[in-house]
Amino acid sequence: MVTVVSSPSLVPSAASSWLVSLPRRTCKFPSILLIRASSSSSSPMDDHKQKRVVVCGGGVIGVCTAYFLAKKGAAVTLIEKSSVACAASGKAGGFLALDWCDGGPLSNLARASFNLHRSLALELDGPQAYGYRPLHTLSVTLTEQTQVTATRTSSSNLPAWVDRPARNPRTIGTTETTAQVHPQLFTRTLLSSAVVNHGLEVVIGEVDRVEVEGGRVRGVVLKHGDGVIAADAVVLALGPWSCRLPLLSSLFRVSGLKAHSIVLEPRDPAAITPHALFLSYYPAQGGKPLDPEVYPRPTGEVYLCGMSAEAQVPDDPEEVVGDPESIKVLLRVAASVSSHLEEGEAHLKAQQACFLPCTDDGRPVIGEMPNVKGCYVATGHSCWGILNGPATGAAVAELVLDGQSSIVDLSPFSPTRFVGLRKH
């Protein structure tokens, strides 16, 4: 059975309340949930209207790809196993940087995507819908204090809420070069817009395999006997779960880097100014410095992340939980940064972990799979997935529908670079 939800009254700003309510599979052979807007407007791009594209993965990369495909007029179905933005795309920091990837293979992708974030924020009311805003970014050195002190270092560079002893504050980003979004709200806002305005369909189901016939994609087979979704093209945007599909794992490897984070709600959120902090943090017991990051959000929350290590990725994204010791370290970091973030002054809203998808050569994999016509992959974005989601999605949409990307050169990211270098 397929459940159809008609939602003509939905608007992009409703995404956070609408999509968060999508149910998960709760039995062995549940029905597919299909979300479809009954009065979605048609696209003027009629030449792409009949091209059926299935996008697998409801994280930021899959949703951005589905958004731009649907906007260009393709008939798009998005398949997500659990819930939209339930993994790294819902638990990331949402930090955006224009030029931090300069000098490397990601430079053009990052710059194009940073600018697309600005355009999308204007189009979708980003400041209200998902917390888009430019911000100042500082690097700061801190040493954990064995005795809490309110003495702050005198520096014109430091915002007033950073009231613990700090050293070497340095500006590393301005409101022209750094910004932020709330990643879960961003992802769900894009999806809501695509459903309402461009006819995107969303299926909650688990991909079993890509159906290939004569070297060409024919569709996607779902697990539990839930059927086959026919397609002219398939995009696999499965993040750290990419290599669950033999079609991908036979060519390259994607590993998972487990990153921890906490979300705090200070008693006085108005005191926290929009300054992102990149820390060199020295624990009181000695050892190598840590590199946690602090992102105040316009929602009144403060997000802290760090404590990353390679770990086994579980099959179910809902089973990813934080390690208690790593969470404790982040709480100590928060108290070492500001009295506004210490226990008693801030409520611990969330303690969590997610897996960042990493490739062996540090570059994402974006492009058509060799020897399988119509099968595309977009994964391996590591810590820059939220930043590079829009340009990746726009470029893949062009590649699928036009045969080439004009927004950015995808050749450095092509999966063909792994041919003959099978990873085990």
GROMACS .gro file of C-alpha atoms in nm:
model
  424
    1MET     CA    1   0.000   0.000   0.000
    2VAL     CA    2   0.119   0.353  -0.081
    3THR     CA    3   0.004   0.640   0.138
    4VAL     CA    4  -0.038   0.969  -0.046
    5VAL     CA    5  -0.037   1.295   0.147
    6SER     CA    6  -0.173   1.593  -0.045
    7SER     CA    7  -0.034   1.918   0.091
    8PRO     CA    8  -0.118   2.209  -0.141
    9SER     CA    9  -0.105   2.461   0.143
   10LEU     CA   10   0.253   2.386   0.240
   11VAL     CA   11   0.509   2.661   0.205
   12PRO     CA   12   0.888   2.629   0.242
   13SER     CA   13   0.887   2.781   0.591
   14ALA     CA   14   0.663   2.497   0.707
   15ALA     CA   15   0.932   2.240   0.633
   16SER     CA   16   1.058   2.204   0.988
   17SER     CA   17   0.714   2.112   1.128
   18TRP     CA   18   0.600   1.906   0.829
   19LEU     CA   19   0.893   1.685   0.739
   20VAL     CA   20   1.002   1.619   1.096
   21SER     CA   21   0.674   1.430   1.140
   22LEU     CA   22   0.750   1.171   0.871
   23PRO     CA   23   0.710   0.829   1.037
   24ARG     CA   24   0.984   0.569   1.040
   25ARG     CA   25   0.947   0.203   0.954
   26THR     CA   26   0.814   0.033   1.264
   27CYS     CA   27   0.747  -0.319   1.136
   28LYS     CA   28   0.919  -0.570   0.915
   29PHE     CA   29   0.711  -0.512   0.603
   30PRO     CA   30   0.569  -0.160   0.633
   31SER     CA   31   0.413   0.034   0.349
   32ILE     CA   32   0.601   0.295   0.155
   33LEU     CA   33   0.519   0.649   0.255
   34LEU     CA   34   0.485   0.877  -0.046
   35ILE     CA   35   0.470   1.254  -0.004
   36ARG     CA   36   0.332   1.446  -0.297
   37ALA     CA   37   0.181   1.793  -0.331
   38SER     CA   38  -0.152   1.773  -0.511
   39SER     CA   39  -0.130   2.118  -0.666
   40SER     CA   40   0.238   2.159  -0.744
   41SER     CA   41   0.316   2.397  -1.023
   42SER     CA   42   0.463   2.264  -1.345
   43SER     CA   43   0.807   2.363  -1.461
   44PRO     CA   44   0.857   2.564  -1.777
   45MET     CA   45   1.143   2.332  -1.873
   46ASP     CA   46   0.919   2.097  -2.072
   47ASP     CA   47   1.211   1.932  -2.248
   48HIS     CA   48   1.307   1.766  -1.918
   49LYS     CA   49   0.954   1.702  -1.791
   50GLN     CA   50   0.935   1.339  -1.892
   51LYS     CA   51   1.280   1.237  -1.769
   52ARG     CA   52   1.227   1.020  -1.463
   53VAL     CA   53   1.505   1.055  -1.206
   54VAL     CA   54   1.529   0.869  -0.876
   55VAL     CA   55   1.753   1.024  -0.611
   56CYS     CA   56   1.856   0.788  -0.330
   57GLY     CA   57   1.938   0.960  -0.001
   58GLY     CA   58   1.756   1.229   0.197
   59GLY     CA   59   2.058   1.417   0.327
   60VAL     CA   60   2.171   1.758   0.206
   61ILE     CA   61   2.344   1.626  -0.109
   62GLY     CA   62   2.045   1.417  -0.218
   63VAL     CA   63   1.794   1.688  -0.138
   64CYS     CA   64   1.992   1.960  -0.317
   65THR     CA   65   2.022   1.734  -0.620
   66ALA     CA   66   1.650   1.651  -0.615
   67TYR     CA   67   1.564   2.020  -0.575
   68PHE     CA   68   1.760   2.135  -0.879
   69LEU     CA   69   1.648   1.838  -1.090
   70ALA     CA   70   1.283   1.907  -1.012
   71LYS     CA   71   1.328   2.279  -1.068
   72LYS     CA   72   1.467   2.204  -1.415
   73GLY     CA   73   1.156   2.003  -1.496
   74ALA     CA   74   1.249   1.640  -1.436
   75ALA     CA   75   1.001   1.399  -1.275
   76VAL     CA   76   1.191   1.330  -0.953
   77THR     CA   77   1.139   1.075  -0.678
   78LEU     CA   78   1.353   1.097  -0.364
   79ILE     CA   79   1.401   0.777  -0.164
   80GLU     CA   80   1.506   0.799   0.201
   81LYS     CA   81   1.538   0.500   0.435
   82SER     CA   82   1.468   0.673   0.766
   83SER     CA   83   1.378   1.043   0.776
   84VAL     CA   84   1.499   1.348   0.588
   85ALA     CA   85   1.820   1.504   0.729
   86CYS     CA   86   1.829   1.248   1.011
   87ALA     CA   87   2.206   1.192   0.997
   88ALA     CA   88   2.495   1.437   0.941
   89SER     CA   89   2.272   1.678   0.752
   90GLY     CA   90   2.066   1.725   1.068
   91LYS     CA   91   2.351   1.723   1.317
   92ALA     CA   92   2.624   1.923   1.141
   93GLY     CA   93   2.730   2.275   1.231
   94GLY     CA   94   2.611   2.439   0.911
   95PHE     CA   95   2.923   2.655   0.868
   96LEU     CA   96   2.982   2.807   0.523
   97ALA     CA   97   3.310   2.949   0.392
   98LEU     CA   98   3.381   3.116   0.059
   99ASP     CA   99   3.757   3.070   0.028
  100TRP     CA  100   3.872   2.814   0.284
  101CYS     CA  101   3.911   2.550   0.015
  102ASP     CA  102   4.119   2.774  -0.213
  103GLY     CA  103   4.434   2.616  -0.345
  104GLY     CA  104   4.284   2.267  -0.355
  105PRO     CA  105   4.051   2.065  -0.577
  106LEU     CA  106   3.742   2.188  -0.388
  107SER     CA  107   3.807   2.557  -0.454
  108ASN     CA  108   3.568   2.615  -0.746
  109LEU     CA  109   3.301   2.388  -0.600
  110ALA     CA  110   3.311   2.569  -0.265
  111ARG     CA  111   3.304   2.919  -0.413
  112ALA     CA  112   3.014   2.833  -0.644
  113SER     CA  113   2.825   2.673  -0.358
  114PHE     CA  114   2.884   2.960  -0.115
  115ASN     CA  115   2.732   3.196  -0.371
  116LEU     CA  116   2.442   2.957  -0.435
  117HIS     CA  117   2.369   2.957  -0.062
  118ARG     CA  118   2.328   3.335  -0.083
  119SER     CA  119   2.092   3.304  -0.380
  120LEU     CA  120   1.886   3.031  -0.214
  121ALA     CA  121   1.858   3.237   0.105
  122LEU     CA  122   1.700   3.517  -0.099
  123GLU     CA  123   1.473   3.278  -0.287
  124LEU     CA  124   1.356   3.077   0.015
  125ASP     CA  125   1.370   3.341   0.290
  126GLY     CA  126   1.673   3.170   0.441
  127PRO     CA  127   1.715   3.402   0.742
  128GLN     CA  128   1.366   3.315   0.867
  129ALA     CA  129   1.326   2.963   0.727
  130TYR     CA  130   1.659   2.810   0.823
  131GLY     CA  131   1.878   3.061   1.004
  132TYR     CA  132   2.097   3.175   0.718
  133ARG     CA  133   2.321   3.465   0.819
  134PRO     CA  134   2.671   3.596   0.755
  135LEU     CA  135   2.898   3.593   1.059
  136HIS     CA  136   3.244   3.676   1.187
  137THR     CA  137   3.483   3.386   1.242
  138LEU     CA  138   3.775   3.378   1.486
  139SER     CA  139   4.050   3.136   1.579
  140VAL     CA  140   4.117   3.129   1.953
  141THR     CA  141   4.356   2.940   2.182
  142LEU     CA  142   4.219   2.819   2.517
  143THR     CA  143   4.360   2.613   2.802
  144GLU     CA  144   4.115   2.430   3.026
  145GLN     CA  145   4.119   2.579   3.374
  146THR     CA  146   4.121   2.351   3.678
  147GLN     CA  147   3.944   2.630   3.867
  148VAL     CA  148   3.669   2.819   3.691
  149THR     CA  149   3.742   3.188   3.660
  150ALA     CA  150   3.545   3.470   3.505
  151THR     CA  151   3.860   3.663   3.416
  152ARG     CA  152   3.867   3.732   3.044
  153THR     CA  153   4.155   3.828   2.823
  154SER     CA  154   4.144   4.191   2.717
  155SER     CA  155   4.118   4.192   2.340
  156SER     CA  156   3.920   4.400   2.096
  157ASN     CA  157   3.891   4.093   1.872
  158LEU     CA  158   3.701   3.881   2.122
  159PRO     CA  159   3.323   3.916   2.161
  160ALA     CA  160   3.211   3.999   2.514
  161TRP     CA  161   3.052   3.658   2.575
  162VAL     CA  162   3.391   3.485   2.541
  163ASP     CA  163   3.476   3.570   2.903
  164ARG     CA  164   3.726   3.297   2.990
  165PRO     CA  165   4.104   3.338   2.953
  166ALA     CA  166   4.182   3.313   2.582
  167ARG     CA  167   4.494   3.373   2.375
  168ASN     CA  168   4.580   3.470   2.022
  169PRO     CA  169   4.238   3.570   1.894
  170ARG     CA  170   4.260   3.615   1.518
  171THR     CA  171   3.999   3.697   1.255
  172ILE     CA  172   3.983   3.418   0.995
  173GLY     CA  173   3.649   3.504   0.834
  174THR     CA  174   3.427   3.808   0.788
  175THR     CA  175   3.061   3.855   0.703
  176GLU     CA  176   3.169   3.862   0.338
  177THR     CA  177   3.345   3.526   0.349
  178THR     CA  178   3.175   3.316   0.619
  179ALA     CA  179   2.811   3.240   0.698
  180GLN     CA  180   2.593   2.973   0.851
  181VAL     CA  181   2.267   2.781   0.815
  182HIS     CA  182   2.076   2.548   1.044
  183PRO     CA  183   2.150   2.236   0.835
  184GLN     CA  184   1.840   2.035   0.920
  185LEU     CA  185   1.608   2.328   0.852
  186PHE     CA  186   1.796   2.413   0.533
  187THR     CA  187   1.764   2.059   0.399
  188ARG     CA  188   1.397   2.030   0.486
  189THR     CA  189   1.314   2.375   0.350
  190LEU     CA  190   1.463   2.284   0.012
  191LEU     CA  191   1.272   1.958   0.008
  192SER     CA  192   0.946   2.124   0.101
  193SER     CA  193   0.991   2.382  -0.175
  194ALA     CA  194   1.062   2.110  -0.430
  195VAL     CA  195   0.752   1.912  -0.325
  196VAL     CA  196   0.520   2.212  -0.328
  197ASN     CA  197   0.651   2.404  -0.626
  198HIS     CA  198   0.812   2.145  -0.854
  199GLY     CA  199   0.626   1.818  -0.805
  200LEU     CA  200   0.895   1.623  -0.619
  201GLU     CA  201   0.778   1.294  -0.470
  202VAL     CA  202   0.930   1.150  -0.152
  203VAL     CA  203   0.929   0.779  -0.072
  204ILE     CA  204   1.029   0.649   0.270
  205GLY     CA  205   1.177   0.311   0.185
  206GLU     CA  206   1.508   0.125   0.174
  207VAL     CA  207   1.707   0.077  -0.144
  208ASP     CA  208   1.806  -0.281  -0.216
  209ARG     CA  209   1.986  -0.231  -0.548
  210VAL     CA  210   1.996  -0.036  -0.870
  211GLU     CA  211   1.840  -0.231  -1.155
  212VAL     CA  212   2.069  -0.235  -1.460
  213GLU     CA  213   1.993  -0.386  -1.799
  214GLY     CA  214   2.230  -0.381  -2.094
  215GLY     CA  215   2.466  -0.144  -1.915
  216ARG     CA  216   2.189   0.113  -1.853
  217VAL     CA  217   1.990   0.205  -1.544
  218ARG     CA  218   1.629   0.085  -1.542
  219GLY     CA  219   1.522   0.173  -1.189
  220VAL     CA  220   1.567   0.116  -0.817
  221VAL     CA  221   1.458  -0.199  -0.635
  222LEU     CA  222   1.332  -0.148  -0.279
  223LYS     CA  223   1.376  -0.396   0.005
  224HIS     CA  224   1.100  -0.590   0.180
  225GLY     CA  225   0.912  -0.649  -0.144
  226ASP     CA  226   0.816  -0.283  -0.172
  227GLY     CA  227   0.863  -0.288  -0.547
  228VAL     CA  228   1.064  -0.120  -0.818
  229ILE     CA  229   1.067   0.249  -0.906
  230ALA     CA  230   1.139   0.284  -1.278
  231ALA     CA  231   1.385   0.555  -1.379
  232ASP     CA  232   1.576   0.695  -1.674
  233ALA     CA  233   1.850   0.805  -1.434
  234VAL     CA  234   1.945   0.729  -1.074
  235VAL     CA  235   2.153   0.946  -0.840
  236LEU     CA  236   2.313   0.773  -0.539
  237ALA     CA  237   2.369   1.024  -0.260
  238LEU     CA  238   2.402   0.788   0.034
  239GLY     CA  239   2.680   0.952   0.235
  240PRO     CA  240   2.867   0.710   0.461
  241TRP     CA  241   2.620   0.437   0.362
  242SER     CA  242   2.733   0.452  -0.003
  243CYS     CA  243   2.935   0.134   0.009
  244ARG     CA  244   2.639  -0.072   0.126
  245LEU     CA  245   2.571  -0.097  -0.249
  246PRO     CA  246   2.812  -0.334  -0.432
  247LEU     CA  247   2.778  -0.116  -0.742
  248LEU     CA  248   2.975   0.154  -0.555
  249SER     CA  249   3.190  -0.050  -0.318
  250SER     CA  250   3.338  -0.246  -0.609
  251LEU     CA  251   3.490   0.078  -0.736
  252PHE     CA  252   3.576   0.297  -0.436
  253ARG     CA  253   3.560   0.316  -0.057
  254VAL     CA  254   3.369   0.562   0.161
  255SER     CA  255   3.450   0.548   0.532
  256GLY     CA  256   3.273   0.716   0.821
  257LEU     CA  257   3.433   0.974   1.050
  258LYS     CA  258   3.229   0.990   1.370
  259ALA     CA  259   3.196   1.348   1.491
  260HIS     CA  260   3.033   1.452   1.819
  261SER     CA  261   2.834   1.762   1.899
  262ILE     CA  262   2.620   1.926   2.164
  263VAL     CA  263   2.355   2.196   2.140
  264LEU     CA  264   2.318   2.437   2.432
  265GLU     CA  265   2.045   2.688   2.512
  266PRO     CA  266   2.192   2.975   2.719
  267ARG     CA  267   1.973   3.160   2.967
  268ASP     CA  268   2.060   3.487   2.796
  269PRO     CA  269   2.079   3.408   2.423
  270ALA     CA  270   2.080   3.778   2.335
  271ALA     CA  271   2.428   3.805   2.485
  272ILE     CA  272   2.571   3.561   2.228
  273THR     CA  273   2.679   3.752   1.917
  274PRO     CA  274   2.725   3.591   1.571
  275HIS     CA  275   3.090   3.492   1.604
  276ALA     CA  276   3.198   3.141   1.505
  277LEU     CA  277   3.499   3.013   1.700
  278PHE     CA  278   3.764   2.767   1.582
  279LEU     CA  279   3.956   2.661   1.890
  280SER     CA  280   4.296   2.527   1.974
  281TYR     CA  281   4.196   2.375   2.305
  282TYR     CA  282   4.450   2.242   2.557
  283PRO     CA  283   4.301   2.000   2.813
  284ALA     CA  284   4.403   2.050   3.176
  285GLN     CA  285   4.558   1.703   3.193
  286GLY     CA  286   4.790   1.783   2.904
  287GLY     CA  287   4.835   1.605   2.574
  288LYS     CA  288   4.773   1.720   2.220
  289PRO     CA  289   4.540   2.015   2.168
  290LEU     CA  290   4.189   1.952   2.041
  291ASP     CA  291   4.020   2.153   1.768
  292PRO     CA  292   3.653   2.199   1.865
  293GLU     CA  293   3.428   2.451   1.692
  294VAL     CA  294   3.159   2.678   1.836
  295TYR     CA  295   2.866   2.815   1.633
  296PRO     CA  296   2.605   3.043   1.790
  297ARG     CA  297   2.276   3.022   1.598
  298PRO     CA  298   2.010   3.288   1.543
  299THR     CA  299   1.764   3.045   1.706
  300GLY     CA  300   1.930   3.126   2.041
  301GLU     CA  301   2.118   2.796   2.052
  302VAL     CA  302   2.494   2.743   2.061
  303TYR     CA  303   2.634   2.441   1.876
  304LEU     CA  304   2.972   2.285   1.966
  305CYS     CA  305   3.139   2.001   1.778
  306GLY     CA  306   3.462   1.802   1.775
  307MET     CA  307   3.601   1.474   1.907
  308SER     CA  308   3.616   1.291   1.574
  309ALA     CA  309   3.744   0.941   1.500
  310GLU     CA  310   3.691   0.668   1.241
  311ALA     CA  311   3.427   0.419   1.353
  312GLN     CA  312   3.198   0.152   1.214
  313VAL     CA  313   2.888   0.299   1.053
  314PRO     CA  314   2.568   0.125   1.173
  315ASP     CA  315   2.303   0.020   0.922
  316ASP     CA  316   2.038   0.243   1.076
  317PRO     CA  317   2.120   0.617   1.102
  318GLU     CA  318   1.884   0.641   1.398
  319GLU     CA  319   2.120   0.415   1.593
  320VAL     CA  320   2.408   0.665   1.586
  321VAL     CA  321   2.465   0.795   1.939
  322GLY     CA  322   2.740   0.997   2.100
  323ASP     CA  323   3.012   0.853   2.321
  324PRO     CA  324   2.960   0.979   2.680
  325GLU     CA  325   3.325   1.072   2.732
  326SER     CA  326   3.334   1.277   2.412
  327ILE     CA  327   3.019   1.461   2.518
  328LYS     CA  328   3.176   1.537   2.858
  329VAL     CA  329   3.480   1.688   2.687
  330LEU     CA  330   3.260   1.915   2.475
  331LEU     CA  331   3.075   2.030   2.787
  332ARG     CA  332   3.410   2.119   2.946
  333VAL     CA  333   3.507   2.306   2.630
  334ALA     CA  334   3.184   2.506   2.649
  335ALA     CA  335   3.253   2.608   3.009
  336SER     CA  336   3.611   2.702   2.916
  337VAL     CA  337   3.483   2.937   2.645
  338SER     CA  338   3.211   3.127   2.826
  339SER     CA  339   3.029   3.156   3.157
  340HIS     CA  340   2.711   3.172   2.948
  341LEU     CA  341   2.773   2.813   2.836
  342GLU     CA  342   2.861   2.646   3.166
  343GLU     CA  343   2.639   2.407   3.358
  344GLY     CA  344   2.359   2.595   3.529
  345GLU     CA  345   2.371   2.881   3.279
  346ALA     CA  346   2.284   2.679   2.969
  347HIS     CA  347   2.044   2.392   2.907
  348LEU     CA  348   2.185   2.089   2.725
  349LYS     CA  349   1.932   2.053   2.443
  350ALA     CA  350   2.109   1.779   2.246
  351GLN     CA  351   2.408   1.546   2.273
  352GLN     CA  352   2.468   1.361   1.950
  353ALA     CA  353   2.701   1.217   1.691
  354CYS     CA  354   2.701   1.172   1.316
  355PHE     CA  355   2.921   1.016   1.048
  356LEU     CA  356   3.098   1.228   0.788
  357PRO     CA  357   3.151   1.043   0.456
  358CYS     CA  358   3.521   1.038   0.365
  359THR     CA  359   3.705   0.903   0.059
  360ASP     CA  360   4.059   0.772   0.048
  361ASP     CA  361   4.190   1.068  -0.152
  362GLY     CA  362   3.995   1.334   0.037
  363ARG     CA  363   3.782   1.438  -0.262
  364PRO     CA  364   3.411   1.380  -0.305
  365VAL     CA  365   3.290   1.142  -0.573
  366ILE     CA  366   3.055   1.321  -0.815
  367GLY     CA  367   2.966   1.202  -1.161
  368GLU     CA  368   2.838   0.919  -1.378
  369MET     CA  369   2.947   0.570  -1.286
  370PRO     CA  370   3.167   0.402  -1.547
  371ASN     CA  371   3.000   0.121  -1.742
  372VAL     CA  372   2.652   0.204  -1.606
  373LYS     CA  373   2.478   0.460  -1.823
  374GLY     CA  374   2.240   0.682  -1.629
  375CYS     CA  375   2.376   0.597  -1.284
  376TYR     CA  376   2.530   0.891  -1.101
  377VAL     CA  377   2.694   0.922  -0.761
  378ALA     CA  378   2.740   1.217  -0.525
  379THR     CA  379   2.907   1.132  -0.194
  380GLY     CA  380   3.224   1.167   0.013
  381HIS     CA  381   3.194   1.539   0.100
  382SER     CA  382   3.343   1.495   0.448
  383CYS     CA  383   3.302   1.806   0.668
  384TRP     CA  384   3.204   2.029   0.374
  385GLY     CA  385   2.876   1.862   0.283
  386ILE     CA  386   2.649   2.148   0.395
  387LEU     CA  387   2.867   2.407   0.222
  388ASN     CA  388   2.899   2.214  -0.104
  389GLY     CA  389   2.547   2.072  -0.120
  390PRO     CA  390   2.393   2.339  -0.346
  391ALA     CA  391   2.667   2.342  -0.612
  392THR     CA  392   2.689   1.963  -0.608
  393GLY     CA  393   2.314   1.936  -0.654
  394ALA     CA  394   2.301   2.199  -0.930
  395ALA     CA  395   2.597   2.043  -1.113
  396VAL     CA  396   2.458   1.690  -1.095
  397ALA     CA  397   2.120   1.814  -1.218
  398GLU     CA  398   2.291   1.967  -1.521
  399LEU     CA  399   2.495   1.654  -1.578
  400VAL     CA  400   2.188   1.430  -1.568
  401LEU     CA  401   1.963   1.650  -1.781
  402ASP     CA  402   2.205   1.837  -2.009
  403GLY     CA  403   2.495   1.596  -2.032
  404GLN     CA  404   2.748   1.833  -1.874
  405SER     CA  405   2.782   2.075  -1.585
  406SER     CA  406   2.830   2.446  -1.646
  407ILE     CA  407   2.827   2.564  -1.285
  408VAL     CA  408   3.150   2.383  -1.193
  409ASP     CA  409   3.394   2.141  -1.355
  410LEU     CA  410   3.319   1.799  -1.209
  411SER     CA  411   3.615   1.618  -1.367
  412PRO     CA  412   3.830   1.628  -1.048
  413PHE     CA  413   3.555   1.436  -0.870
  414SER     CA  414   3.468   1.178  -1.134
  415PRO     CA  415   3.432   0.817  -1.013
  416THR     CA  416   3.637   0.711  -1.316
  417ARG     CA  417   3.950   0.811  -1.122
  418PHE     CA  418   3.914   0.488  -0.923
  419VAL     CA  419   3.904   0.257  -1.225
  420GLY     CA  420   4.183   0.001  -1.182
  421LEU     CA  421   4.230   0.100  -0.816
  422ARG     CA  422   3.967  -0.113  -0.648
  423LYS     CA  423   3.944  -0.049  -0.275
  424HIS     CA  424   3.900  -0.334  -0.030
   0.00000   0.00000   0.00000
